[in-house]
PDB file of C-alpha atoms in Angstrom:
ATOM      1  CA  MET A   1      -4.521  13.336 -12.701  1.00  0.00           C
ATOM      2  CA  THR A   2      -6.785  10.579 -14.374  1.00  0.00           C
ATOM      3  CA  VAL A   3      -5.986   7.115 -12.041  1.00  0.00           C
ATOM      4  CA  PRO A   4      -5.581   4.404 -14.756  1.00  0.00           C
ATOM      5  CA  PHE A   5      -7.413   2.195 -12.811  1.00  0.00           C
ATOM      6  CA  PRO A   6     -10.516   1.567 -11.145  1.00  0.00           C
ATOM      7  CA  GLN A   7     -12.032   2.927  -7.631  1.00  0.00           C
ATOM      8  CA  VAL A   8     -12.197  -0.251  -4.834  1.00  0.00           C
ATOM      9  CA  PRO A   9     -16.117  -0.761  -4.475  1.00  0.00           C
ATOM     10  CA  PRO A  10     -17.254   0.982  -0.722  1.00  0.00           C
ATOM     11  CA  GLY A  11     -16.919  -2.380   1.644  1.00  0.00           C
ATOM     12  CA  GLN A  12     -14.823  -4.508  -0.283  1.00  0.00           C
ATOM     13  CA  ILE A  13     -11.014  -4.396  -0.170  1.00  0.00           C
ATOM     14  CA  GLU A  14     -10.473  -8.177  -1.478  1.00  0.00           C
ATOM     15  CA  ALA A  15      -8.022  -7.189  -4.756  1.00  0.00           C
ATOM     16  CA  ALA A  16      -4.195  -7.819  -3.678  1.00  0.00           C
ATOM     17  CA  ASN A  17      -2.559  -4.915  -4.537  1.00  0.00           C
ATOM     18  CA  VAL A  18      -4.465  -1.778  -3.142  1.00  0.00           C
ATOM     19  CA  SER A  19      -3.295   1.691  -3.378  1.00  0.00           C
ATOM     20  CA  ILE A  20      -4.492   4.591  -1.404  1.00  0.00           C
ATOM     21  CA  ALA A  21      -4.645   8.101  -2.873  1.00  0.00           C
ATOM     22  CA  PRO A  22      -3.672  11.068  -0.717  1.00  0.00           C
ATOM     23  CA  ASP A  23      -7.590  11.657  -0.602  1.00  0.00           C
ATOM     24  CA  GLY A  24      -8.135   8.848   1.127  1.00  0.00           C
ATOM     25  CA  THR A  25      -9.706   7.275  -2.548  1.00  0.00           C
ATOM     26  CA  LYS A  26      -8.452   3.851  -2.794  1.00  0.00           C
ATOM     27  CA  TYR A  27      -8.004   2.080  -6.512  1.00  0.00           C
ATOM     28  CA  VAL A  28      -7.506  -1.445  -7.623  1.00  0.00           C
ATOM     29  CA  VAL A  29      -3.580  -1.627  -9.188  1.00  0.00           C
ATOM     30  CA  PRO A  30      -2.849  -4.839 -10.941  1.00  0.00           C
ATOM     31  CA  SER A  31       0.294  -6.672  -9.466  1.00  0.00           C
ATOM     32  CA  GLY A  32       2.750  -5.029 -11.640  1.00  0.00           C
ATOM     33  CA  MET A  33       0.861  -1.536 -12.814  1.00  0.00           C
ATOM     34  CA  HIS A  34       2.899   0.087 -10.267  1.00  0.00           C
ATOM     35  CA  GLU A  35       5.127   1.782 -12.561  1.00  0.00           C
ATOM     36  CA  ARG A  36       1.942   3.087 -14.861  1.00  0.00           C
ATOM     37  CA  LEU A  37       0.244   4.716 -11.770  1.00  0.00           C
ATOM     38  CA  TYR A  38       3.399   6.250 -11.055  1.00  0.00           C
ATOM     39  CA  ARG A  39       3.411   7.918 -14.453  1.00  0.00           C
ATOM     40  CA  ALA A  40       0.051   9.135 -13.868  1.00  0.00           C
ATOM     41  CA  VAL A  41       0.451  10.857 -10.587  1.00  0.00           C
ATOM     42  CA  VAL A  42       4.182  12.094 -11.532  1.00  0.00           C
ATOM     43  CA  PRO A  43       3.966  12.721 -15.899  1.00  0.00           C
ATOM     44  CA  ASP A  44       7.366  14.722 -15.355  1.00  0.00           C
ATOM     45  CA  ALA A  45       9.695  12.793 -13.089  1.00  0.00           C
ATOM     46  CA  GLY A  46      12.371  12.087 -14.478  1.00  0.00           C
ATOM     47  CA  ASP A  47      14.613   8.606 -14.607  1.00  0.00           C
ATOM     48  CA  GLY A  48      14.809   8.007 -10.499  1.00  0.00           C
ATOM     49  CA  ALA A  49      16.390   4.212  -9.432  1.00  0.00           C
ATOM     50  CA  ARG A  50      13.903   3.711  -6.558  1.00  0.00           C
ATOM     51  CA  ASP A  51      10.931   1.753  -6.406  1.00  0.00           C
ATOM     52  CA  PRO A  52       7.727   3.475  -7.978  1.00  0.00           C
ATOM     53  CA  LYS A  53       6.081   2.097  -4.619  1.00  0.00           C
ATOM     54  CA  THR A  54       8.629   4.351  -3.108  1.00  0.00           C
ATOM     55  CA  GLU A  55       8.015   6.716  -5.203  1.00  0.00           C
ATOM     56  CA  LEU A  56       4.247   6.492  -4.708  1.00  0.00           C
ATOM     57  CA  ALA A  57       4.993   7.012  -1.193  1.00  0.00           C
ATOM     58  CA  LEU A  58       6.746   9.364  -1.361  1.00  0.00           C
ATOM     59  CA  ALA A  59       4.198  11.355  -2.888  1.00  0.00           C
ATOM     60  CA  GLY A  60       1.462  10.665  -0.750  1.00  0.00           C
ATOM     61  CA  TRP A  61       0.096   7.424  -1.367  1.00  0.00           C
ATOM     62  CA  VAL A  62       0.423   4.041   0.319  1.00  0.00           C
ATOM     63  CA  SER A  63       0.659   0.791  -1.363  1.00  0.00           C
ATOM     64  CA  LEU A  64      -0.973  -2.611   0.231  1.00  0.00           C
ATOM     65  CA  HIS A  65       0.255  -6.340  -1.424  1.00  0.00           C
ATOM     66  CA  THR A  66       0.085  -9.659  -1.585  1.00  0.00           C
ATOM     67  CA  ASP A  67       1.118 -12.365  -3.242  1.00  0.00           C
ATOM     68  CA  GLY A  68      -0.988 -14.701  -2.256  1.00  0.00           C
ATOM     69  CA  LEU A  69       1.234 -17.363  -1.290  1.00  0.00           C
ATOM     70  CA  THR A  70       2.697 -16.302   2.089  1.00  0.00           C
ATOM     71  CA  ARG A  71       0.121 -15.027   3.536  1.00  0.00           C
ATOM     72  CA  ARG A  72       1.912 -11.570   4.070  1.00  0.00           C
ATOM     73  CA  VAL A  73       0.844  -8.397   3.239  1.00  0.00           C
ATOM     74  CA  TYR A  74       3.541  -6.100   2.259  1.00  0.00           C
ATOM     75  CA  ILE A  75       3.114  -2.067   2.667  1.00  0.00           C
ATOM     76  CA  ASP A  76       4.452   0.936   1.234  1.00  0.00           C
ATOM     77  CA  ALA A  77       4.037   4.203   2.853  1.00  0.00           C
ATOM     78  CA  PRO A  78       4.634   7.852   3.260  1.00  0.00           C
ATOM     79  CA  ASP A  79       6.319   8.292   7.374  1.00  0.00           C
ATOM     80  CA  ASP A  80       3.011  10.647   8.305  1.00  0.00           C
ATOM     81  CA  PHE A  81       0.332   7.286   7.260  1.00  0.00           C
ATOM     82  CA  THR A  82      -2.198   6.604  10.116  1.00  0.00           C
ATOM     83  CA  GLU A  83      -4.887   5.346   8.972  1.00  0.00           C
ATOM     84  CA  MET A  84      -3.896   1.208  10.047  1.00  0.00           C
ATOM     85  CA  ALA A  85      -7.887   0.466  10.254  1.00  0.00           C
ATOM     86  CA  ILE A  86      -7.138   0.102   6.220  1.00  0.00           C
ATOM     87  CA  VAL A  87      -4.222  -2.479   7.376  1.00  0.00           C
ATOM     88  CA  GLN A  88      -6.416  -4.483   9.480  1.00  0.00           C
ATOM     89  CA  ARG A  89      -9.079  -4.726   7.207  1.00  0.00           C
ATOM     90  CA  PHE A  90      -7.318  -5.417   4.327  1.00  0.00           C
ATOM     91  CA  ALA A  91      -4.884  -7.718   6.187  1.00  0.00           C
ATOM     92  CA  ARG A  92      -7.798  -9.873   7.530  1.00  0.00           C
ATOM     93  CA  SER A  93      -9.739 -10.512   3.913  1.00  0.00           C
ATOM     94  CA  HIS A  94      -6.435 -12.034   2.342  1.00  0.00           C
ATOM     95  CA  ASP A  95      -6.230 -13.825   6.060  1.00  0.00           C
ATOM     96  CA  ALA A  96      -2.666 -12.647   6.424  1.00  0.00           C
ATOM     97  CA  GLU A  97      -0.209 -14.162   8.983  1.00  0.00           C
ATOM     98  CA  SER A  98       2.036 -11.248   8.951  1.00  0.00           C
ATOM     99  CA  ILE A  99       1.976  -7.385   7.714  1.00  0.00           C
ATOM    100  CA  VAL A 100       5.477  -5.408   6.981  1.00  0.00           C
ATOM    101  CA  MET A 101       5.005  -1.996   6.633  1.00  0.00           C
ATOM    102  CA  ALA A 102       7.552   0.512   4.982  1.00  0.00           C
ATOM    103  CA  CYS A 103       7.989   3.832   5.745  1.00  0.00           C
ATOM    104  CA  HIS A 104       9.804   6.747   3.300  1.00  0.00           C
ATOM    105  CA  PRO A 105      11.169   8.669   3.474  1.00  0.00           C
ATOM    106  CA  SER A 106      12.964   7.232   6.504  1.00  0.00           C
ATOM    107  CA  GLY A 107      13.281   3.696   5.744  1.00  0.00           C
ATOM    108  CA  ASP A 108      11.577   2.323   8.847  1.00  0.00           C
ATOM    109  CA  VAL A 109      10.276  -0.324   8.345  1.00  0.00           C
ATOM    110  CA  THR A 110       7.443  -2.405  10.979  1.00  0.00           C
ATOM    111  CA  ARG A 111       6.578  -5.910  11.584  1.00  0.00           C
ATOM    112  CA  TRP A 112       3.408  -7.482  13.070  1.00  0.00           C
ATOM    113  CA  GLN A 113       2.081 -11.154  13.495  1.00  0.00           C
ATOM    114  CA  SER A 114      -1.566 -10.519  13.345  1.00  0.00           C
ATOM    115  CA  PRO A 115      -3.835  -7.816  11.562  1.00  0.00           C
ATOM    116  CA  GLY A 116      -5.400  -7.684  14.717  1.00  0.00           C
ATOM    117  CA  THR A 117      -2.494  -6.411  16.336  1.00  0.00           C
ATOM    118  CA  VAL A 118      -1.414  -3.254  14.009  1.00  0.00           C
ATOM    119  CA  SER A 119      -1.097  -0.130  15.202  1.00  0.00           C
ATOM    120  CA  VAL A 120       0.982   3.033  14.344  1.00  0.00           C
ATOM    121  CA  THR A 121       3.539   3.123  18.116  1.00  0.00           C
ATOM    122  CA  GLU A 122       4.089  -0.091  18.154  1.00  0.00           C
ATOM    123  CA  GLN A 123       8.020  -1.152  16.319  1.00  0.00           C
TER     124      GLN A 123
END
């Protein structure tokens, strides 16, 4: 599989949209380009009705994004995602005041009001 986006340089995570591959590699994915990433990850996918970020999470990818206006970080992740340190780093790098994570396929949504309080056990 060839991912059509650059890797995040080590130690930097300031990009507004970062996707994490199942192997842990982090990529800078420009806003609105998750459709292209999904086509690269699952090239023979049918015409699904789900959001590409949801489809990527179901394929094991994690998408972290912020619009830079609401000071909120949005995350689409597979149900078994546990690497919360990257979420904290990403949120801190964007001065986030809140974080919303949607897990797939369960559909569970978790909210935090501070990057420092992020954990996988909080509801």
